XYZ file of C-alpha atoms in Angstrom:
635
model
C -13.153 -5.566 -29.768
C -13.784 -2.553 -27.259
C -14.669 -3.462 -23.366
C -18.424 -2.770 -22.939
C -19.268 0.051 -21.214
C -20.790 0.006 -17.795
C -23.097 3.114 -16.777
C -25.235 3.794 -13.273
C -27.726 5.556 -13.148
C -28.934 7.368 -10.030
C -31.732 8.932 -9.044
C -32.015 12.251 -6.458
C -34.795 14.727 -5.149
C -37.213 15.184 -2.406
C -39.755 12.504 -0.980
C -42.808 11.549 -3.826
C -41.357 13.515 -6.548
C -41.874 10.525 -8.514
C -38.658 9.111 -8.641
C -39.903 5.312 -8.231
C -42.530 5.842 -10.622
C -39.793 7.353 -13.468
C -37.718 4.635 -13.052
C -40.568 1.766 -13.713
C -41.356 4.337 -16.727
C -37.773 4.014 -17.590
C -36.888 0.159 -17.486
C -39.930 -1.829 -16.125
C -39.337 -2.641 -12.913
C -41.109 -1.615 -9.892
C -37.995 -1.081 -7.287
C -39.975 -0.550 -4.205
C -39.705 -4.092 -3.369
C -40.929 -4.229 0.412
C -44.736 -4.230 1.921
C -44.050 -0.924 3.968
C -42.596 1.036 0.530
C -45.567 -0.037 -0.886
C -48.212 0.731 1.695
C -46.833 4.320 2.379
C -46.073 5.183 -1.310
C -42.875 5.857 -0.577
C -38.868 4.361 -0.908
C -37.578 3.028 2.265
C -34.461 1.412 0.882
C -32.651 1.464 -2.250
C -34.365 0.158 -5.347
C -32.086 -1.291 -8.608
C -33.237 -1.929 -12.129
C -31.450 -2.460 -15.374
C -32.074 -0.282 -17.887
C -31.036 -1.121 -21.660
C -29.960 2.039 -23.928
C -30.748 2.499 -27.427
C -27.530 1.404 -28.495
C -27.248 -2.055 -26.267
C -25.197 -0.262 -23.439
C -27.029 -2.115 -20.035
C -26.965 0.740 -17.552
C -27.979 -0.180 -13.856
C -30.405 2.356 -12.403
C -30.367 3.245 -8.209
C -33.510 4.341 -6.863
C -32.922 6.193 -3.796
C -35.050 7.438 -0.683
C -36.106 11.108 -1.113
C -36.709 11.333 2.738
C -34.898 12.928 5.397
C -35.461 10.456 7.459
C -33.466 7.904 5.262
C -30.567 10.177 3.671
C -28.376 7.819 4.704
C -29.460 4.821 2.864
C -29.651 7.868 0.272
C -25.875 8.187 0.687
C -25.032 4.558 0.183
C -26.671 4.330 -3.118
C -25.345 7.290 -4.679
C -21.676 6.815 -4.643
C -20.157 5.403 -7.627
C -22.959 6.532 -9.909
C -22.254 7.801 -13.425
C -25.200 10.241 -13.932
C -27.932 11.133 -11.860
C -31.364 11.976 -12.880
C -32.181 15.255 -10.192
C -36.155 14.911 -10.182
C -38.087 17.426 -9.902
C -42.227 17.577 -9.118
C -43.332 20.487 -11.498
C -46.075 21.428 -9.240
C -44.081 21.737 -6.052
C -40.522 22.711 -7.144
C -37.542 22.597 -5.172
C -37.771 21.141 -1.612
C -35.783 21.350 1.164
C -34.603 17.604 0.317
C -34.200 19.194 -3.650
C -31.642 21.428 -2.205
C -29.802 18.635 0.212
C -29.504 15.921 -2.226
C -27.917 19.003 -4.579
C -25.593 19.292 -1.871
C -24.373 15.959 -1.571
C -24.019 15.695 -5.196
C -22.376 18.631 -5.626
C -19.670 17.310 -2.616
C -19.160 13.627 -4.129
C -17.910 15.555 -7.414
C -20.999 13.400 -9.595
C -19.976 14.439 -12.879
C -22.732 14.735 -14.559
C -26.559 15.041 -14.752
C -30.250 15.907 -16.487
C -32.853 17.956 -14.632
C -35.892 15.829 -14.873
C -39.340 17.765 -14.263
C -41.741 15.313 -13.334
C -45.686 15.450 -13.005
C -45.675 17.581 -15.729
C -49.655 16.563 -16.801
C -50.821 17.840 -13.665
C -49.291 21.341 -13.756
C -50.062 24.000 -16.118
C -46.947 24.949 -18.536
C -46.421 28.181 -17.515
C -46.092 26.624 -14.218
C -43.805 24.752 -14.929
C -41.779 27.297 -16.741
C -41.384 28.750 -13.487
C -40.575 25.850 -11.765
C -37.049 25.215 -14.655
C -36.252 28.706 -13.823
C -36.201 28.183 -10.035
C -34.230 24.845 -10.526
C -31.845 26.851 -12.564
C -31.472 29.232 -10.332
C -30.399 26.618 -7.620
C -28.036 24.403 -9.479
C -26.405 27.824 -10.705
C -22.359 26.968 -10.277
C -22.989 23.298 -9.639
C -22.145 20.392 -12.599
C -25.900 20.716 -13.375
C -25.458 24.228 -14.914
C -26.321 24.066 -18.147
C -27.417 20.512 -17.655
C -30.352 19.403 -20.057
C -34.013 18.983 -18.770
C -36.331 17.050 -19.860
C -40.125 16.914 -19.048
C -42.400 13.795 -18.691
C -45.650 12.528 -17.202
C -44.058 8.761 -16.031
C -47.057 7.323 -15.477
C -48.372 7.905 -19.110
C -45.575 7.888 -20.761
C -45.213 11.714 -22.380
C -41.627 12.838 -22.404
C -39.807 9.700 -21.756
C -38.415 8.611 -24.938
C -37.304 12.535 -24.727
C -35.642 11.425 -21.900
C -33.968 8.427 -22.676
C -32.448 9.887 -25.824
C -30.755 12.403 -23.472
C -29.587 9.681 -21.515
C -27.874 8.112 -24.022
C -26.230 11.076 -25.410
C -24.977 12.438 -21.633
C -24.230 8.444 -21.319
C -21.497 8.790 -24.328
C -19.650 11.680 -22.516
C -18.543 9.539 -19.162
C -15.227 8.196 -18.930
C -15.418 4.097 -18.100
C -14.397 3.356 -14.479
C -11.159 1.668 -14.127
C -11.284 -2.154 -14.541
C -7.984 -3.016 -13.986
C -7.710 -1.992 -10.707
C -8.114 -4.025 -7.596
C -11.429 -5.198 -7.212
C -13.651 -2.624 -4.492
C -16.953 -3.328 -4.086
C -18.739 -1.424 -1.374
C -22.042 -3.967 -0.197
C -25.126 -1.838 -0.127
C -27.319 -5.065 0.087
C -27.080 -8.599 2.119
C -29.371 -11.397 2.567
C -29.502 -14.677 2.432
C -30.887 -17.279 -0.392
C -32.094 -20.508 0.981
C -30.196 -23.102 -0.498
C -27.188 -20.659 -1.795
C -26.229 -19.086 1.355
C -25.217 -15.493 1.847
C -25.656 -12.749 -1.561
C -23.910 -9.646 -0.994
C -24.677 -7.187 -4.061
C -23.372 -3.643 -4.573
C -21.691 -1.723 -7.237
C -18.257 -2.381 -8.347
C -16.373 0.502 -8.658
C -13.403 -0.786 -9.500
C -11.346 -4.272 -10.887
C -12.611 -7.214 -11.523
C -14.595 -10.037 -9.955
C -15.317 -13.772 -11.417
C -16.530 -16.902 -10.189
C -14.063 -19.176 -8.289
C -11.986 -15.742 -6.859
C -10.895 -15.865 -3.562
C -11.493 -12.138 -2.226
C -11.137 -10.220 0.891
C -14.336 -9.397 3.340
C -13.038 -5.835 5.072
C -13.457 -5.082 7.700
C -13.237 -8.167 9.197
C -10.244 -9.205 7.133
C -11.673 -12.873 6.123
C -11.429 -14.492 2.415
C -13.735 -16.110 1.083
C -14.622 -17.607 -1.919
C -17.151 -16.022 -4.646
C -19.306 -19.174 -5.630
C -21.561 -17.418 -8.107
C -21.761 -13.351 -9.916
C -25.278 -12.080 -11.329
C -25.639 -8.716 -13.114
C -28.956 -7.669 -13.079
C -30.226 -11.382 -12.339
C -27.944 -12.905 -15.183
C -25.413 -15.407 -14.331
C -22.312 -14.288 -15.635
C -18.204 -15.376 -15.571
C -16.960 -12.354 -14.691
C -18.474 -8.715 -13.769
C -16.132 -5.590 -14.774
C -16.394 -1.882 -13.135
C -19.278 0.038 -13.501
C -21.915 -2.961 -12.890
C -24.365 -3.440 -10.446
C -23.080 -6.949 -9.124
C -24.608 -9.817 -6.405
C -22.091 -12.312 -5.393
C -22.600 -15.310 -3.880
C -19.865 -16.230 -1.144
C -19.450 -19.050 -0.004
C -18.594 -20.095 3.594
C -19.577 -16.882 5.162
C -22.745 -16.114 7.289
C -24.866 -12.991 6.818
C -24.592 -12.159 10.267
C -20.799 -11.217 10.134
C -21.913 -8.263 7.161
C -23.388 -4.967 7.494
C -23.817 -2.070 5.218
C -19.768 -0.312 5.345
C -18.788 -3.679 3.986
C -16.330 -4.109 1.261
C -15.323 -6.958 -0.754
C -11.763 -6.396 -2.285
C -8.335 -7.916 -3.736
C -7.184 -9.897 -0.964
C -4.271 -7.700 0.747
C -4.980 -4.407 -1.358
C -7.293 -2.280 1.041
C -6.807 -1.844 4.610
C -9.196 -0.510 7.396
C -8.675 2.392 8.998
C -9.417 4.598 11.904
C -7.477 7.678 10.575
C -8.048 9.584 7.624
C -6.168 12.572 5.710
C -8.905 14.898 4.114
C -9.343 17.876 2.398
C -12.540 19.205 3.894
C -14.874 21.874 2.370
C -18.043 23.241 4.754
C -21.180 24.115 2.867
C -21.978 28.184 2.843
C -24.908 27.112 4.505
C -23.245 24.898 7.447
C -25.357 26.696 10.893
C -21.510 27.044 12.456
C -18.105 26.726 12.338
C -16.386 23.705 12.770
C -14.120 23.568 15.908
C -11.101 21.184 16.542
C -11.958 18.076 17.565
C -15.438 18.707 16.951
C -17.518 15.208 16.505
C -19.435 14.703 12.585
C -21.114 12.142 11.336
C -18.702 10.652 8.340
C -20.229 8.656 5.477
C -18.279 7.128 2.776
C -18.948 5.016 0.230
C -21.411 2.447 2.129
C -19.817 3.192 5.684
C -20.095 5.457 7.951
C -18.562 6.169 11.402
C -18.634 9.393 13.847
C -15.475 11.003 13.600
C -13.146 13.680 15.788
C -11.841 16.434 13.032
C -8.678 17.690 13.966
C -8.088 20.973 12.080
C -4.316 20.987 11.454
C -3.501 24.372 10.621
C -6.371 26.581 12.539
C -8.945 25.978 15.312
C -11.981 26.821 13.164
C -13.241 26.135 10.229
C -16.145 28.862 8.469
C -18.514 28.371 6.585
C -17.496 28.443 2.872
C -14.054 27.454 3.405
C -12.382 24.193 3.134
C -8.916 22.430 4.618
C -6.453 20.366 5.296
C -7.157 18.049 8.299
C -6.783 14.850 10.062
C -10.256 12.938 10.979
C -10.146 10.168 13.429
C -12.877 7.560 13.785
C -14.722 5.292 16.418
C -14.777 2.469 14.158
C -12.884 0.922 10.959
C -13.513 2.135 7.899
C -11.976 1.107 4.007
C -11.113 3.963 2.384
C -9.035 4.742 -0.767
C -7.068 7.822 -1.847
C -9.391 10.073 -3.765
C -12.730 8.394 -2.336
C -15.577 11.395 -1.486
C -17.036 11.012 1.385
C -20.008 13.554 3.101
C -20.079 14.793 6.997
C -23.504 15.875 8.934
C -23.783 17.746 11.702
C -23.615 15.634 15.048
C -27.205 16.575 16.264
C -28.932 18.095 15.079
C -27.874 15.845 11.739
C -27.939 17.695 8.655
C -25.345 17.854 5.778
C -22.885 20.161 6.334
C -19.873 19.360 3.959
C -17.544 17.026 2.430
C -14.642 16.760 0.646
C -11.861 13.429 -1.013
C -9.683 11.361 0.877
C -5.778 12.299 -0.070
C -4.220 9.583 2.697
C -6.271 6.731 3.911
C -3.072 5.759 6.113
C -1.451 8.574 7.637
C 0.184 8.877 10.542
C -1.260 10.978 13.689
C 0.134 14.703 12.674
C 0.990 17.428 15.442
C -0.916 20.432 14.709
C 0.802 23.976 13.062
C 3.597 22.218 11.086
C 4.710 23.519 8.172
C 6.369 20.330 7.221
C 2.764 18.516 8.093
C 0.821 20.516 5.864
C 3.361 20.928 3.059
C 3.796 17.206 3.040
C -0.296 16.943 2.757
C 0.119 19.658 -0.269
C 2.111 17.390 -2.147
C 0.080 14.099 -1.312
C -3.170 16.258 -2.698
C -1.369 17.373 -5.899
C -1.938 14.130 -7.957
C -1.436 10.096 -8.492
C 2.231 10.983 -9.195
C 2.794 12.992 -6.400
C 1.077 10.752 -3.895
C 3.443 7.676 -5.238
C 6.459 9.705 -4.419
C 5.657 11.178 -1.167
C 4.461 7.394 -0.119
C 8.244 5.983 -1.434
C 9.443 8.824 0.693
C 7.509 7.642 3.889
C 8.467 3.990 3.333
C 12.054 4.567 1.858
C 11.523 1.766 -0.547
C 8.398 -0.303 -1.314
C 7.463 -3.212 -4.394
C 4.723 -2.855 -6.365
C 2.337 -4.690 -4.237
C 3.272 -2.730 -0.966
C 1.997 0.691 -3.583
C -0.717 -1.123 -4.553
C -1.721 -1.544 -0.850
C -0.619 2.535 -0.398
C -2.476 3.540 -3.129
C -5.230 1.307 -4.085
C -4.477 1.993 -7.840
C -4.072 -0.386 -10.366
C -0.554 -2.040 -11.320
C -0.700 -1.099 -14.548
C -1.101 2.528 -13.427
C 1.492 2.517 -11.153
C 4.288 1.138 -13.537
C 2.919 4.256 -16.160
C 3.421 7.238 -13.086
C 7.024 4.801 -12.131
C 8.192 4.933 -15.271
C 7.326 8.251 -15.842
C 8.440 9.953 -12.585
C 11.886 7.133 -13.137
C 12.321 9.430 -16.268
C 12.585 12.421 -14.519
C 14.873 11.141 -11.807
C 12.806 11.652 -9.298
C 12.321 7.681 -8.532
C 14.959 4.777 -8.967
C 14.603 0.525 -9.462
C 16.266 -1.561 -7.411
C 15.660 -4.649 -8.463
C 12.054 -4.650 -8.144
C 11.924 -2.457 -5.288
C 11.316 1.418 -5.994
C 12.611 4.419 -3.717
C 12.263 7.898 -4.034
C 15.490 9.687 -6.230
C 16.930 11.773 -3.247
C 16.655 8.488 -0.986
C 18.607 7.043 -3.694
C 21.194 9.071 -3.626
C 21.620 9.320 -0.213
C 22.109 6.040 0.240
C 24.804 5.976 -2.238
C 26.381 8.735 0.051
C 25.938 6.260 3.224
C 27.806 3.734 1.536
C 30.601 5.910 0.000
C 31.185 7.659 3.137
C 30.924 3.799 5.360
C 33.385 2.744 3.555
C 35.962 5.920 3.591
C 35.157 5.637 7.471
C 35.756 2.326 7.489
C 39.642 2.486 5.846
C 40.573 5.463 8.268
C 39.659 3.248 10.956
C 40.623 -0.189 9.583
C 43.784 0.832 7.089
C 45.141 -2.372 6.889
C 42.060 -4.198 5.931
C 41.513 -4.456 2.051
C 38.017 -3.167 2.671
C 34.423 -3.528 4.041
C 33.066 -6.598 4.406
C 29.780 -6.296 2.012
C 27.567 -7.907 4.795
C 28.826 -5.166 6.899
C 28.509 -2.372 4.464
C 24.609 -3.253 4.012
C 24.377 -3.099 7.748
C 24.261 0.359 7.001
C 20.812 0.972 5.026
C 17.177 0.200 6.460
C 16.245 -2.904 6.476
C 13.507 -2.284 4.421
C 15.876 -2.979 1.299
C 16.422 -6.340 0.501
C 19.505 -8.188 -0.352
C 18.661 -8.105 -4.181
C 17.811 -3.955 -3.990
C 21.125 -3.378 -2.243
C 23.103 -5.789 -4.688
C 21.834 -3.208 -7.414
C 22.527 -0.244 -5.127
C 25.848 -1.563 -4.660
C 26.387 -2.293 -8.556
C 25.551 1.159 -9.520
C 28.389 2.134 -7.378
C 30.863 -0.370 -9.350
C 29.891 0.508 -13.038
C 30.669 4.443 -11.483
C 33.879 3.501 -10.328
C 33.372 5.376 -7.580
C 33.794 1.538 -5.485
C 35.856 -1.493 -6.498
C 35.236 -5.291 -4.962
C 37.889 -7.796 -4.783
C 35.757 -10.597 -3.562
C 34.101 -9.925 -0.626
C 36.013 -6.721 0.435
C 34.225 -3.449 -0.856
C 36.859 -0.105 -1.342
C 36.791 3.251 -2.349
C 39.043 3.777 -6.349
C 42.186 3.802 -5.563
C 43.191 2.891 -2.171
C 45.863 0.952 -0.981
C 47.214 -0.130 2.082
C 49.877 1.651 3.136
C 52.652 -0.170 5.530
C 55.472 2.057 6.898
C 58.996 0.494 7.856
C 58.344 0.281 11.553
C 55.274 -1.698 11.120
C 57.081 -4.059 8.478
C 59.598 -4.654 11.167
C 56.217 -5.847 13.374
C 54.659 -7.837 10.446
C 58.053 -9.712 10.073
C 58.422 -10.192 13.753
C 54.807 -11.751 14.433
C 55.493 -13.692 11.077
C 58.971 -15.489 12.346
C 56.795 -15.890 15.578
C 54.185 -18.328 13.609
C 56.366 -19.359 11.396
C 59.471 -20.836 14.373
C 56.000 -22.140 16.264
C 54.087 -24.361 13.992
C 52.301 -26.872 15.337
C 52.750 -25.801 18.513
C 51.400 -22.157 18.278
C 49.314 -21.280 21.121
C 46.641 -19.263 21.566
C 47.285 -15.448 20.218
C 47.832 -13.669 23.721
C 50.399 -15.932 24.654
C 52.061 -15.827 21.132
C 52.379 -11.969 21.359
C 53.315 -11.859 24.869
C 56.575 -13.734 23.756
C 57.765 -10.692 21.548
C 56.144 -8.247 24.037
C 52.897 -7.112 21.903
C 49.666 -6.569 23.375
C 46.299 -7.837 21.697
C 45.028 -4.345 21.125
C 48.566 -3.418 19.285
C 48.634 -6.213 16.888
C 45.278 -7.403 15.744
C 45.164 -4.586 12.858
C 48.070 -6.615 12.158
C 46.977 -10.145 12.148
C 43.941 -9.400 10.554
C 46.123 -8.272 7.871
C 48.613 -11.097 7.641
C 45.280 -13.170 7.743
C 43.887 -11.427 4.887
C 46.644 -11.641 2.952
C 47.076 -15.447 3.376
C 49.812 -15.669 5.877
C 48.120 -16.739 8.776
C 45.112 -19.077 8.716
C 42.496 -18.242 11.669
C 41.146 -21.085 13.122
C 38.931 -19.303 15.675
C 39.017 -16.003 18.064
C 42.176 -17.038 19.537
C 44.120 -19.315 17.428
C 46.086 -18.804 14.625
C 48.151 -21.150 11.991
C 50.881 -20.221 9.503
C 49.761 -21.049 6.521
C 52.917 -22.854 5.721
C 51.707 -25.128 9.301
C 48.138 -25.161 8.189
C 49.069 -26.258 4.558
C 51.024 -29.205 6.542
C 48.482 -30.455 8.882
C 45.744 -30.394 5.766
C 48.174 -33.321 4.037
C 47.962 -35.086 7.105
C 44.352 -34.967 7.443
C 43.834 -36.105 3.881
C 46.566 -38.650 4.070
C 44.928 -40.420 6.901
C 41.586 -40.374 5.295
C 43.296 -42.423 2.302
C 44.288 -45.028 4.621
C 41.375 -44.738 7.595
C 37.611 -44.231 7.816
C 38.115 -42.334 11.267
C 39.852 -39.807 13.338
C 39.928 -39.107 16.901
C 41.455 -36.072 17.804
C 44.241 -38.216 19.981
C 45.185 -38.985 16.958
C 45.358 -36.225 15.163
C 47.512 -34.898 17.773
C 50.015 -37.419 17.116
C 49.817 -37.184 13.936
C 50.804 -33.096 13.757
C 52.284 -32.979 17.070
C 50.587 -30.252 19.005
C 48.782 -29.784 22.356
C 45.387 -30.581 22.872
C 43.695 -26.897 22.829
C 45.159 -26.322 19.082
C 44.311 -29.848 17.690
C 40.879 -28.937 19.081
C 40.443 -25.809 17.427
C 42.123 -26.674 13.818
C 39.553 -29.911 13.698
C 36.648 -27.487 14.660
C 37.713 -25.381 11.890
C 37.560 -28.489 9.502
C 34.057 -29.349 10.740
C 32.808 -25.623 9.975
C 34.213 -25.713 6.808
C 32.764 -29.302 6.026
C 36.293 -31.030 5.368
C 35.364 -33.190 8.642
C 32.035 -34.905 10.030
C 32.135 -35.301 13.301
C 30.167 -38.449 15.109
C 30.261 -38.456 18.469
C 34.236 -38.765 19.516
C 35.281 -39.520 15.698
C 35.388 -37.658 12.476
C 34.840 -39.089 8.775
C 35.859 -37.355 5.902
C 33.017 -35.192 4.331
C 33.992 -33.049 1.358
C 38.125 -32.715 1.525
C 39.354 -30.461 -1.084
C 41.340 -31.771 -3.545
C-alpha cells in the first residue's frame, strides 16, 4: 500500500488581498484566531487549516501575514511549504509586499505555485485582464512562469472549485518530502494547554515522530518525551513528513521555547554559530555587500544577525551571488541544503538569500584556493558532500554522517555504496574513510614497518599494538584489524602471531654476531639461578647495554632467554627448572613465601623477587600479603 502523501499549502501577497478570506473559502476555517486579527481585518500571526483534496489527500494550508510589518512571522510559515497560492487583489495589482513575498519565494527555491486573482466581483474583467498581464510580467523568470491562474470571488464562492481542481492537479506533480530521515521539526507555534502542559506545533519537514519518542529540544540540547501527536486536531500514532504536527511534550515548560526552536532525532542536528553559504543578492539589493557586513539571517523558524565574511572578494554586487562564511550572535540548527533569506540591517528589507552547503565548517582564512575549491566540491551534491566530510574527519560511522549530514541512513548507505563502487570510499568494519585516506594509510603501515626492520633487524617484526600507533586515533581497533587484513590477503604483510613483517624478510645474523649470541648464551646458560641483573651479566664478557639488547631481545624472541622484567633475564633451560619447582611445591603446599622459594631454586633475593613477580603478572601465582597460592599453573 503506498505512504500517503503529505502536501502544504501556503499562502503569499500583500496586506488584505484576501488571503484569510480564500483560505476559509478553501477549507472552512477562519485562521485569524486572535481579537486584534480580527478587529483590524488583518493577519497578525500565522493561521493553519486542513484542507481535504478531491482525491482524500489532507493538505495543511499556512496563512501568512501580508504586512511589512510582520514579514518575519511571514518567513517562519513559509518554509517547508509544497505550493503556494501568490494572491493577488484584481483591483489593486501587484504591491510592493506582491513583489517582496515573490522575492522570498523565489530565494527559498518553492517549487511550485498558482497565481490566484482575488476580488475578482468587484473589478471589471478587462481590469483584471490587465492586472494577469502585470503579474506576468513580474513573475517573468521565476517558478511561477507559466504558472496557472485562477480567478475567484472567496467570499461568494465563484472560481473556487476552479481553483481547487488546479490544486489538485499542481498537488500530483510534488515530490513527497523525505520520511525516513531524522525527524526536524522547526516550532512555529508554543503554548500551553491547561491540564496537558506545553504543545509545540510546526511542520515536519522531515522523519518521523510518534507518541512515546524521546526527541531532542535544540537549541537547548534537552530530551524530552512526546506524550501526545495531533494532525490537524486528530490524535494520531505517528505523524510522517509533510504534516502540519502539535506535539505534546512532556516535562518541559513553555518558557524554555521560542520561535528558532527545533525538535529533532536525539544526537542528529547540532547548533551552530557558523555557517557555509552560497549567497545570491537580489538585482534590486540598495548596495553592495561588504565583508563583515552585519544582515539579518532567517532560516527555517530562526533567525539571528549575522557577520558575512566574503571569502574570495570584499564586495558583493547586486545580482551576483558567492561563496562565503556567515557567523552568528546566537545558535542556530541548520542542515546542509536548508534556504535561508537575509535583510538588510536597517533599514530591514529583503535583500537576498541563498542554501546552506556546511552547517559545521570550520573558520576559513580568506583568498584560498584550497578554501574555496574545497566549498566547490561540498556544493556539488549529497555525494560529494559525504566525501569531502570523510575527508575532514578521516573516518566516521554512519551515525557520526548522519550528524554531518542530517540525511537519512538509508540515503547514506545508497551514495556509500555507490561512491564504494567507484573507489572513491572504503569499509572498515563499519567505519567509512575516504579512498585516498585509505590508501595512504596502507602506505603508513607498509613503510612503519620497513622502518621498523632497518632499525630493529633482529626483531621478527612490529609489534601490532605498535604498528596501529601509527594511524589517528579516530580508527578503532576493529577498522584497523580490517585495514591490517587487507594488507595480509595482498601479501604485501605477513603475521606470525603478534609480530607484523613485510613478504619476505628474514633476519639476517652475520658470523661475528653469532660469536656474540653464543657468548651471551653460555653466559645465561653457566649462570642459572644465579643470573643477575643484565648490566652486571654483560659486564662479565665486557658488553655494554646499548651493544647487546638488539641481541637479547632476539634470543628472547626466539625462546632462549625468558624476560622476567627490565633487568632480569632467565635461560629458558633455568626458567623451565624453577617452573617444576613452583608446581611441585604447590602439589605438596597451599603457600609460598619467597624465602622459600629461594631455597628451593637457590638464588639471591633480587632474582627470586623478580621471577615470582613475573608469575603473579602472568596469573601462575596469587599473592596475599607475604604468601602466594597457586592461581592458574599451566599444565
Amino acid at each position: 500500500m503506498p505512504e500517503p502523501r503529505h502536501i502544504i499549502i501556503g499562502t503569499a501577497g500583500h496586506v488584505d488581498h484576501g488571503k484569510t478570506v480564500l483560505i476559509r473559502a478553501l477549507t472552512g476555517v477562519e485562521t485569524d484566531r486572535l481579537k486584534e486579527e480580527k478587529q483590524r481585518g488583518i493577519s497578525i500571526e500565522l493561521g493553519f487549516a486542513p484542507f481535504r483534496l478531491p482525491d482524500g489527500t489532507l493538505a495543511g494550508v499556512v496563512d501568512v501575514p501580508g504586512h511589512e510589518r510582520f514579514i518575519n512571522t511571514m518567513l517562519a510559515g513559509i518554509g517547508g511549504i509544497d505550493l503556494v497560492l501568490l494572491v493577488v487583489d484584481a483591483n489593486e495589482g501587484v504591491m510592493p509586499q506582491t513583489r517582496e513575498h515573490l522575492q522570498i519565494l523565489r530565494l527559498l527555491q518553492i517549487p511550485r505555485g498558482i497565481i490566484v486573482l482575488t476580488k475578482c466581483d468587484q473589478a471589471e474583467e478587462d481590469l483584471v485582464d490587465l492586472v494577469e498581464e502585470e503579474i506576468r510580467d513580474e513573475v517573468a523568470g521565476s517558478f511561477l512562469e507559466g504558472a496557472p491562474c485562477c480567478r475567484v470571488a472567496a467570499i461568494d464562492g465563484t472560481g473556487i472549485p476552479e481553483l481547487v481542481r488546479t490544486i489538485a492537479e499542481e498537488v500530483r506533480r510534488i515530490e513527497p518530502k523525505p520520511a525516513d530521515g531524522p525527524l526536524r521539526l522547526p516550532i512555529d507555534r508554543h503554548f500551553s494547554v491547561a491540564g496537558f502542559g506545553t504543545v509545540i506545533t510546526g511542520t515536519l519537514l522531515s522523519g518521523r515522530v510518534g507518541t512515546g519518542d524521546q526527541v531532542e529540544v535544540l537549541p537547548r540540547g534537552l530530551q524530552v518525551r512526546v506524550r501526545e501527536v495531533q494532525v490537524h486536531g486528530r490524535k494520531v500514532e505517528t505523524a510522517a513528513a509533510g504534516q502540519r504536527v502539535a506535539l505534546n511534550l512532556a516535562g518541559l515548560d513553555r518558557s524554555m521555547l521560542r520561535r528558532g526552536t527545533v525538535i529533532a532525532t536525539p544526537g542528529i542536528f547540532t547548533q551552530t554559530r557558523r555557517l557555509d553559504v552560497r549567497l545570491g543578492l537580489l538585482e534590486t539589493a540598495p548596495r553592495p555587500l561588504r565583508f563583515r557586513d552585519p544582515v539579518h539571517l532567517l532560516i527555517g523558524t530562526g533567525r539571528a544577525v549575522g557577520l558575512v565574511a566574503l571569502l574570495d572578494r570584499d564586495v558583493l554586487r547586486p545580482g551576483e551571488s558567492a561563496l562565503v562564511q556567515i557567523h552568528l550572535d546566537r545558535p542556530l540548527v541548520a542542515h546542509r541544503q536548508d534556504r535561508f533569506i537575509i535583510r538588510s540591517y536597517s533599514p530591514v528589507t529583503t535583500i537576498g538569500g541563498g542554501s546552506v552547503i556546511d552547517p559545521r565548517p570550520a573558520r576559513h582564512k580568506r583568498f584560498r584556493d584550497e578554501v574555496m575549491q574545497g566549498l566547490k566540491e561540498l556544493e556539488s551534491g549529497e555525494r560529494a558532500f559525504l566525501l569531502q566530510k570523510l575527508q575532514e574527519l578521516c573516518c566516521a560511522g554512519l551515525r557520526e554522517l548522519e550528524t554531518a549530514s542530517g540525511l537519512g541512513r538509508d540515503r547514506i548507505e545508497d551514495h556509500l555504496q555507490a561512491l564504494a563502487e567507484s573507489g572513491l570510499v572504503e569499509e572498515l568494519a563499519g567505519q567509512w574513510t575516504a579512498g585516498e585516506t585509505f590508501r595512504h594509510w596502507q602506505k603508513l603501515l607498509l613503510n612503519a614497518v620497513r622502518k621498523w626492520h632497518r632499525d630493529q633487524p633482529l626483531q621478527p617484526g612490529m609489534a601490532k599494538a605498535t604498528l596501529k600507533g601509527v594511524l589517528p586515533g579516530q580508527l578503532k581497533q576493529k577498522g584497523f584489524d580490517a585495514l591490517l587484513n587487507r594488507l595480509l590477503v595482498s601479501g604485501e604483510l605477513v603475521q606470525n602471531d603478534e609480530w607484523l613483517a613485510e613478504k619476505g624478510f628474514e633476519i639476517r645474523i652475520d658470523p661475528a654476531m653469532q660469536k656474540q649470541l653464543d657468548r651471551i648464551v653460555e653466559l645465561y646458560r653457566s649462570a642459572g639461578p644465579q643470573a643477575k641483573n643484565h648490566r652486571e651479566m654483560l659486564g662479565q664478557i665486557g658488553m655494554t647495554l646499548e651493544q647487546a639488547e638488539p641481541l637479547l631481545q632476539l634470543l628472547f624472541n626466539q625462546g632462549i632467554l625468558v624476560r622476567l622484567n627490565e633487568e632480569n633475564f632467565l635461560h629458558a633451560d633455568s626458567y623451565r627448572k624453577a617452573l617444576d619447582l613452583l608446581k611441585n611445591h604447590f602439589a605438596d603446599e597451599k603457600t609460598l613465601t619467597l624465602a622459600q622459594f629461594r631455597d628451593l631454586f637457590g638464588s639471591a633475593r633480587k632474582q627470586v623477587q623478580a621471577l615470582l613477580e613475573y608469575w603473579d603478572a602472568k596469573k601462575y601465582t596469587l599473592r596475599q600479603g607475604d604468601e602466594r597460592v597457586a592461581w592458574k599453573l599451566p599444565e
